[in-house]
């Protein structure tokens, strides 16, 4: 086991879905603050390139292949981070998909995918780190939900259901925890690759039109950095970050 140490304020932060968008921006932002980051995603070439970039800029970053829908893969990701850094302070459950469509289109495989990535993936992340955090007597789980976790719109029924569920799980975990902090991050419209997964061309066009007011992913990374940076006895329970122009 090789353990990389750093300054006392430097935390070990695992980020799922760090190959693009909010996850990538969060990794870069946290590393720039001196945190030691560990990036996971399926597109391993992209996470390797982001980690290399971070290290070239003087940061500390590792990476490991991760499919959040596979419990074994999540376990291997967390073990690799612990082997490298010796502990785990923060898990950012960020990986997500959003193939929006009307229910009547019966894109049942896409419903399953959203449940598997957006909900089951978050639960697998919690299951993989919670025993370690309890053992340490400290830790922080940051779950990326959405404003769609507060409201439901046509085409977003299943996506909203997964994000409502993420907020429910987070609140339950918060109430059960006295040593592990829990934060829900609730983004509004953010520029990323998320709309690429919409297979209904009409819905995709409409959503891409709405994205004209989207804010950069770095705005969400900034909010996550704030929550991570608070002292152990301060729990930032939820933050909503959305475009000023978003209704
Ligand atoms: P992106 O599509 O840019 O990023 C999604 C990330 O999730 C990618 O890194 C992707 O990596 C990863 N991912 C998808 N499936 C899996 C999987 N099975 N296993 C591991 N990683 C996976 O979108 P965003 O950055 O926008 O999305 C990040 C989070 O923010 C999501 O939870 C999304 O729901 C949420 N959100 C986004 C909003 C927006 O407007 N952009 C608004 C509200 C919430 P890879 O494909 O390499 O595996």
CSV table of C-alpha atoms and ligand atoms in Angstrom, one decimal:
chain,number,residue,atom,x,y,z
A,1,UNK,CA,0.0,0.0,0.0
A,2,UNK,CA,1.4,3.4,-0.9
A,3,UNK,CA,-0.1,6.2,1.1
A,4,UNK,CA,0.2,9.8,-0.1
A,5,UNK,CA,0.0,12.3,2.7
A,6,UNK,CA,-0.6,16.0,2.5
A,7,UNK,CA,-1.3,19.0,4.7
A,8,UNK,CA,-3.8,18.6,7.7
A,9,UNK,CA,-6.5,20.6,5.8
A,10,UNK,CA,-6.2,18.4,2.7
A,11,UNK,CA,-9.0,15.9,2.4
A,12,UNK,CA,-9.2,12.7,0.4
A,13,UNK,CA,-12.2,13.3,-2.0
A,14,UNK,CA,-13.6,10.6,-4.2
A,15,UNK,CA,-15.7,11.8,-7.2
A,16,UNK,CA,-17.9,9.6,-9.3
A,17,UNK,CA,-18.6,10.7,-12.9
A,18,UNK,CA,-15.5,12.8,-13.0
A,19,UNK,CA,-14.8,12.4,-16.7
A,20,UNK,CA,-16.9,15.4,-17.7
A,21,UNK,CA,-19.2,18.3,-16.6
A,22,UNK,CA,-19.7,18.8,-12.9
A,23,UNK,CA,-17.6,15.9,-11.7
A,24,UNK,CA,-14.6,17.0,-13.7
A,25,UNK,CA,-15.0,20.7,-12.6
A,26,UNK,CA,-15.3,19.6,-9.0
A,27,UNK,CA,-12.1,17.5,-9.2
A,28,UNK,CA,-10.2,20.4,-10.6
A,29,UNK,CA,-11.6,22.9,-8.1
A,30,UNK,CA,-11.0,20.7,-5.0
A,31,UNK,CA,-7.5,19.8,-6.2
A,32,UNK,CA,-6.7,23.5,-6.6
A,33,UNK,CA,-7.6,23.9,-2.9
A,34,UNK,CA,-5.1,21.3,-1.9
A,35,UNK,CA,-7.5,18.3,-1.5
A,36,UNK,CA,-6.3,14.9,-2.8
A,37,UNK,CA,-8.8,13.8,-5.4
A,38,UNK,CA,-9.7,10.3,-6.8
A,39,UNK,CA,-11.6,10.3,-10.0
A,40,UNK,CA,-14.0,7.5,-11.2
A,41,UNK,CA,-15.9,7.0,-14.5
A,42,UNK,CA,-16.3,4.5,-17.3
A,43,UNK,CA,-14.3,6.6,-19.8
A,44,UNK,CA,-10.9,5.9,-18.3
A,45,UNK,CA,-9.0,7.8,-20.9
A,46,UNK,CA,-10.8,11.0,-19.9
A,47,UNK,CA,-10.3,10.6,-16.1
A,48,UNK,CA,-6.6,9.7,-16.7
A,49,UNK,CA,-6.2,12.9,-18.7
A,50,UNK,CA,-7.9,15.1,-16.1
A,51,UNK,CA,-5.8,13.6,-13.3
A,52,UNK,CA,-2.6,14.2,-15.4
A,53,UNK,CA,-3.7,17.8,-15.9
A,54,UNK,CA,-4.3,18.3,-12.2
A,55,UNK,CA,-0.9,16.8,-11.3
A,56,UNK,CA,0.8,18.9,-13.9
A,57,UNK,CA,-0.7,21.9,-12.1
A,58,UNK,CA,0.8,20.8,-8.8
A,59,UNK,CA,-2.2,18.9,-7.4
A,60,UNK,CA,-2.6,15.3,-6.2
A,61,UNK,CA,-5.0,13.1,-8.2
A,62,UNK,CA,-5.6,9.4,-8.8
A,63,UNK,CA,-8.1,7.7,-11.0
A,64,UNK,CA,-9.8,4.3,-11.4
A,65,UNK,CA,-12.4,2.7,-13.7
A,66,UNK,CA,-15.9,2.9,-12.2
A,67,UNK,CA,-19.3,1.8,-13.3
A,68,UNK,CA,-21.6,2.9,-10.4
A,69,UNK,CA,-24.3,0.4,-11.5
A,70,UNK,CA,-21.9,-2.4,-10.5
A,71,UNK,CA,-21.5,-2.9,-6.8
A,72,UNK,CA,-18.2,-4.7,-7.3
A,73,UNK,CA,-16.8,-1.9,-9.4
A,74,UNK,CA,-17.8,0.6,-6.7
A,75,UNK,CA,-16.0,-1.5,-4.1
A,76,UNK,CA,-12.9,-1.7,-6.2
A,77,UNK,CA,-12.9,2.0,-6.8
A,78,UNK,CA,-13.2,2.8,-3.1
A,79,UNK,CA,-10.5,0.2,-2.2
A,80,UNK,CA,-8.1,1.6,-4.7
A,81,UNK,CA,-8.5,5.1,-3.2
A,82,UNK,CA,-8.0,3.8,0.3
A,83,UNK,CA,-4.9,1.9,-0.7
A,84,UNK,CA,-3.5,5.0,-2.3
A,85,UNK,CA,-4.4,7.6,0.4
A,86,UNK,CA,-5.0,5.5,3.6
A,87,UNK,CA,-8.4,7.1,4.3
A,88,UNK,CA,-11.5,8.5,2.7
A,89,UNK,CA,-12.8,11.8,3.9
A,90,UNK,CA,-15.4,12.7,1.2
A,91,UNK,CA,-17.4,10.8,-1.5
A,92,UNK,CA,-19.1,13.0,-4.1
A,93,UNK,CA,-21.8,10.8,-5.6
A,94,UNK,CA,-22.1,12.8,-8.9
A,95,UNK,CA,-22.5,10.3,-11.7
A,96,UNK,CA,-25.8,10.7,-13.4
A,97,UNK,CA,-27.8,10.3,-16.7
A,98,UNK,CA,-30.8,12.1,-18.0
A,99,UNK,CA,-32.5,10.5,-21.0
A,100,UNK,CA,-35.7,12.5,-20.8
A,101,UNK,CA,-38.9,11.3,-22.6
A,102,UNK,CA,-42.6,11.2,-22.2
A,103,UNK,CA,-43.8,8.1,-20.2
A,104,UNK,CA,-46.1,7.1,-23.0
A,105,UNK,CA,-43.0,6.6,-25.2
A,106,UNK,CA,-42.3,3.6,-23.0
A,107,UNK,CA,-38.5,3.9,-23.1
A,108,UNK,CA,-38.4,1.4,-20.2
A,109,UNK,CA,-34.7,0.6,-20.7
A,110,UNK,CA,-33.9,4.3,-20.2
A,111,UNK,CA,-36.1,4.3,-17.0
A,112,UNK,CA,-34.1,1.4,-15.7
A,113,UNK,CA,-30.8,3.1,-16.6
A,114,UNK,CA,-31.8,6.3,-14.6
A,115,UNK,CA,-32.7,4.2,-11.6
A,116,UNK,CA,-29.5,2.2,-11.9
A,117,UNK,CA,-27.1,5.1,-12.3
A,118,UNK,CA,-28.9,8.0,-10.4
A,119,UNK,CA,-30.3,6.0,-7.5
A,120,UNK,CA,-28.7,2.6,-7.2
A,121,UNK,CA,-25.3,4.1,-8.0
A,122,UNK,CA,-25.7,6.6,-5.1
A,123,UNK,CA,-26.7,3.8,-2.7
A,124,UNK,CA,-23.7,1.6,-3.8
A,125,UNK,CA,-21.4,4.6,-3.1
A,126,UNK,CA,-22.9,5.0,0.3
A,127,UNK,CA,-22.6,1.3,1.0
A,128,UNK,CA,-18.9,1.3,-0.1
A,129,UNK,CA,-17.7,4.2,2.1
A,130,UNK,CA,-20.0,4.3,5.2
A,131,UNK,CA,-18.3,1.5,7.1
A,132,UNK,CA,-14.9,3.2,6.6
A,133,UNK,CA,-16.3,6.6,7.7
A,134,UNK,CA,-17.9,5.1,10.8
A,135,UNK,CA,-14.6,3.4,11.6
A,136,UNK,CA,-12.8,6.7,11.2
A,137,UNK,CA,-15.5,8.6,13.2
A,138,UNK,CA,-15.8,11.1,10.4
A,139,UNK,CA,-16.6,11.6,6.8
A,140,UNK,CA,-18.7,13.5,4.3
A,141,UNK,CA,-21.1,12.2,1.6
A,142,UNK,CA,-22.1,14.7,-1.1
A,143,UNK,CA,-25.0,13.6,-3.3
A,144,UNK,CA,-25.7,15.5,-6.5
A,145,UNK,CA,-29.4,15.7,-7.0
A,146,UNK,CA,-31.2,18.4,-9.1
A,147,UNK,CA,-33.9,21.0,-9.1
A,148,UNK,CA,-35.8,18.1,-10.7
A,149,UNK,CA,-35.6,16.6,-7.2
A,150,UNK,CA,-38.0,19.4,-6.0
A,151,UNK,CA,-40.3,19.7,-9.0
A,152,UNK,CA,-41.7,17.4,-11.8
A,153,UNK,CA,-42.1,18.4,-15.4
A,154,UNK,CA,-43.3,16.5,-18.5
A,155,UNK,CA,-40.6,14.2,-19.9
A,156,UNK,CA,-38.8,14.2,-16.5
A,157,UNK,CA,-41.0,11.9,-14.5
A,158,UNK,CA,-38.5,9.1,-14.0
A,159,UNK,CA,-35.5,11.5,-13.8
A,160,UNK,CA,-37.3,13.5,-11.1
A,161,UNK,CA,-38.3,10.3,-9.3
A,162,UNK,CA,-34.6,9.3,-9.0
A,163,UNK,CA,-33.6,12.8,-7.8
A,164,UNK,CA,-36.5,13.0,-5.3
A,165,UNK,CA,-35.2,9.6,-4.1
A,166,UNK,CA,-31.6,10.9,-3.8
A,167,UNK,CA,-32.9,13.7,-1.5
A,168,UNK,CA,-34.9,11.2,0.6
A,169,UNK,CA,-31.9,8.9,1.0
A,170,UNK,CA,-29.6,11.8,1.9
A,171,UNK,CA,-32.1,13.1,4.5
A,172,UNK,CA,-32.4,9.7,6.0
A,173,UNK,CA,-28.6,9.3,6.1
A,174,UNK,CA,-28.2,12.7,7.7
A,175,UNK,CA,-30.7,11.9,10.4
A,176,UNK,CA,-29.0,8.6,11.2
A,177,UNK,CA,-25.5,10.2,11.3
A,178,UNK,CA,-23.8,12.0,14.2
A,179,UNK,CA,-20.2,11.8,12.7
A,180,UNK,CA,-20.7,11.7,9.0
A,181,UNK,CA,-21.8,14.9,7.2
A,182,UNK,CA,-24.3,14.7,4.4
A,183,UNK,CA,-24.8,17.4,1.7
A,184,UNK,CA,-27.3,17.5,-1.2
A,185,UNK,CA,-26.1,19.6,-4.1
A,186,UNK,CA,-29.0,20.7,-6.2
A,187,UNK,CA,-28.0,22.2,-9.6
A,188,UNK,CA,-30.3,23.9,-12.1
A,189,UNK,CA,-29.3,24.2,-15.7
A,190,UNK,CA,-25.5,23.6,-16.1
A,191,UNK,CA,-23.5,23.3,-19.3
A,192,UNK,CA,-22.3,19.7,-19.6
A,193,UNK,CA,-22.7,16.5,-21.7
A,194,UNK,CA,-25.9,15.5,-19.8
A,195,UNK,CA,-28.3,16.3,-22.7
A,196,UNK,CA,-26.3,14.0,-25.1
A,197,UNK,CA,-28.1,11.1,-23.5
A,198,UNK,CA,-31.6,12.2,-24.6
A,199,UNK,CA,-32.6,9.9,-27.5
A,200,UNK,CA,-35.9,11.6,-28.3
A,201,UNK,CA,-34.8,14.3,-30.8
A,202,UNK,CA,-37.8,16.6,-30.1
A,203,UNK,CA,-37.2,16.5,-26.4
A,204,UNK,CA,-33.5,17.0,-26.9
A,205,UNK,CA,-34.0,20.0,-29.0
A,206,UNK,CA,-36.3,21.6,-26.5
A,207,UNK,CA,-33.9,21.0,-23.6
A,208,UNK,CA,-30.9,22.2,-25.6
A,209,UNK,CA,-32.9,25.4,-26.2
A,210,UNK,CA,-33.4,25.8,-22.4
A,211,UNK,CA,-29.6,25.3,-21.9
A,212,UNK,CA,-28.9,28.7,-23.5
A,213,UNK,CA,-29.0,30.2,-20.0
A,214,UNK,CA,-26.9,27.4,-18.4
A,215,UNK,CA,-24.2,28.2,-16.0
A,216,UNK,CA,-20.7,26.6,-16.1
A,217,UNK,CA,-20.0,23.4,-14.2
A,218,UNK,CA,-17.4,25.2,-12.2
A,219,UNK,CA,-20.2,27.1,-10.4
A,220,UNK,CA,-21.3,23.8,-8.9
A,221,UNK,CA,-17.7,22.8,-8.2
A,222,UNK,CA,-17.4,26.0,-6.2
A,223,UNK,CA,-20.5,25.1,-4.1
A,224,UNK,CA,-19.1,21.6,-3.4
A,225,UNK,CA,-15.8,23.1,-2.4
A,226,UNK,CA,-17.6,25.4,0.1
A,227,UNK,CA,-19.5,22.4,1.7
A,228,UNK,CA,-16.3,20.3,1.8
A,229,UNK,CA,-14.3,23.1,3.4
A,230,UNK,CA,-16.6,23.6,6.5
A,231,UNK,CA,-15.5,22.3,9.9
A,232,UNK,CA,-16.5,18.8,11.0
A,233,UNK,CA,-19.3,20.0,13.2
A,234,UNK,CA,-20.9,22.1,10.4
A,235,UNK,CA,-23.2,20.2,8.0
A,236,UNK,CA,-24.2,22.1,4.8
A,237,UNK,CA,-27.3,20.0,4.3
A,238,UNK,CA,-28.4,21.4,0.8
A,239,UNK,CA,-27.3,24.0,-1.7
A,240,UNK,CA,-29.3,25.0,-4.8
A,241,UNK,CA,-27.1,26.5,-7.6
A,242,UNK,CA,-29.0,27.6,-10.7
A,243,UNK,CA,-28.8,30.3,-13.4
A,244,UNK,CA,-30.2,33.7,-12.2
A,245,UNK,CA,-32.4,33.6,-15.3
A,246,UNK,CA,-33.9,30.1,-14.6
A,247,UNK,CA,-37.6,30.2,-13.7
B,1,LIG,P1,-22.2,14.9,-17.7
B,1,LIG,O1,-23.0,14.0,-18.7
B,1,LIG,O2,-21.2,15.8,-18.3
B,1,LIG,O3,-21.5,13.9,-16.6
B,1,LIG,C1,-22.1,12.7,-16.2
B,1,LIG,C2,-21.0,11.9,-15.6
B,1,LIG,O4,-21.6,10.7,-15.1
B,1,LIG,C3,-19.9,11.5,-16.6
B,1,LIG,O5,-18.6,11.7,-16.0
B,1,LIG,C4,-20.2,10.0,-16.8
B,1,LIG,O6,-18.9,9.3,-17.0
B,1,LIG,C5,-20.8,9.6,-15.5
B,1,LIG,N1,-21.5,8.4,-15.6
B,1,LIG,C6,-22.6,8.1,-16.3
B,1,LIG,N2,-23.0,6.8,-16.1
B,1,LIG,C7,-22.0,6.3,-15.3
B,1,LIG,C8,-21.8,5.0,-14.8
B,1,LIG,N3,-22.7,4.0,-15.0
B,1,LIG,N4,-20.8,4.8,-14.0
B,1,LIG,C9,-19.9,5.8,-13.7
B,1,LIG,N5,-20.1,7.0,-14.1
B,1,LIG,C10,-21.1,7.2,-14.9
B,1,LIG,O7,-23.4,15.6,-16.9
B,1,LIG,P2,-23.3,16.5,-15.6
B,1,LIG,O8,-22.0,16.9,-15.2
B,1,LIG,O9,-24.3,17.6,-15.9
B,1,LIG,O10,-24.0,15.6,-14.5
B,1,LIG,C11,-23.5,15.4,-13.2
B,1,LIG,C12,-24.6,15.2,-12.2
B,1,LIG,O11,-25.3,16.5,-12.1
B,1,LIG,C13,-25.7,14.2,-12.6
B,1,LIG,O12,-26.0,13.5,-11.4
B,1,LIG,C14,-26.8,15.1,-13.1
B,1,LIG,O13,-28.1,14.4,-12.9
B,1,LIG,C15,-26.7,16.3,-12.2
B,1,LIG,N6,-27.4,17.5,-12.7
B,1,LIG,C16,-27.0,18.1,-13.8
B,1,LIG,C17,-27.6,19.2,-14.3
B,1,LIG,C18,-27.3,19.9,-15.5
B,1,LIG,O14,-28.0,20.8,-15.9
B,1,LIG,N7,-26.2,19.6,-16.2
B,1,LIG,C19,-28.8,19.8,-13.5
B,1,LIG,C20,-29.1,19.1,-12.3
B,1,LIG,C21,-28.4,18.0,-11.9
B,1,LIG,P3,-18.7,8.1,-18.0
B,1,LIG,O15,-19.7,8.2,-19.1
B,1,LIG,O16,-17.3,8.3,-18.4
B,1,LIG,O17,-18.9,6.9,-17.2
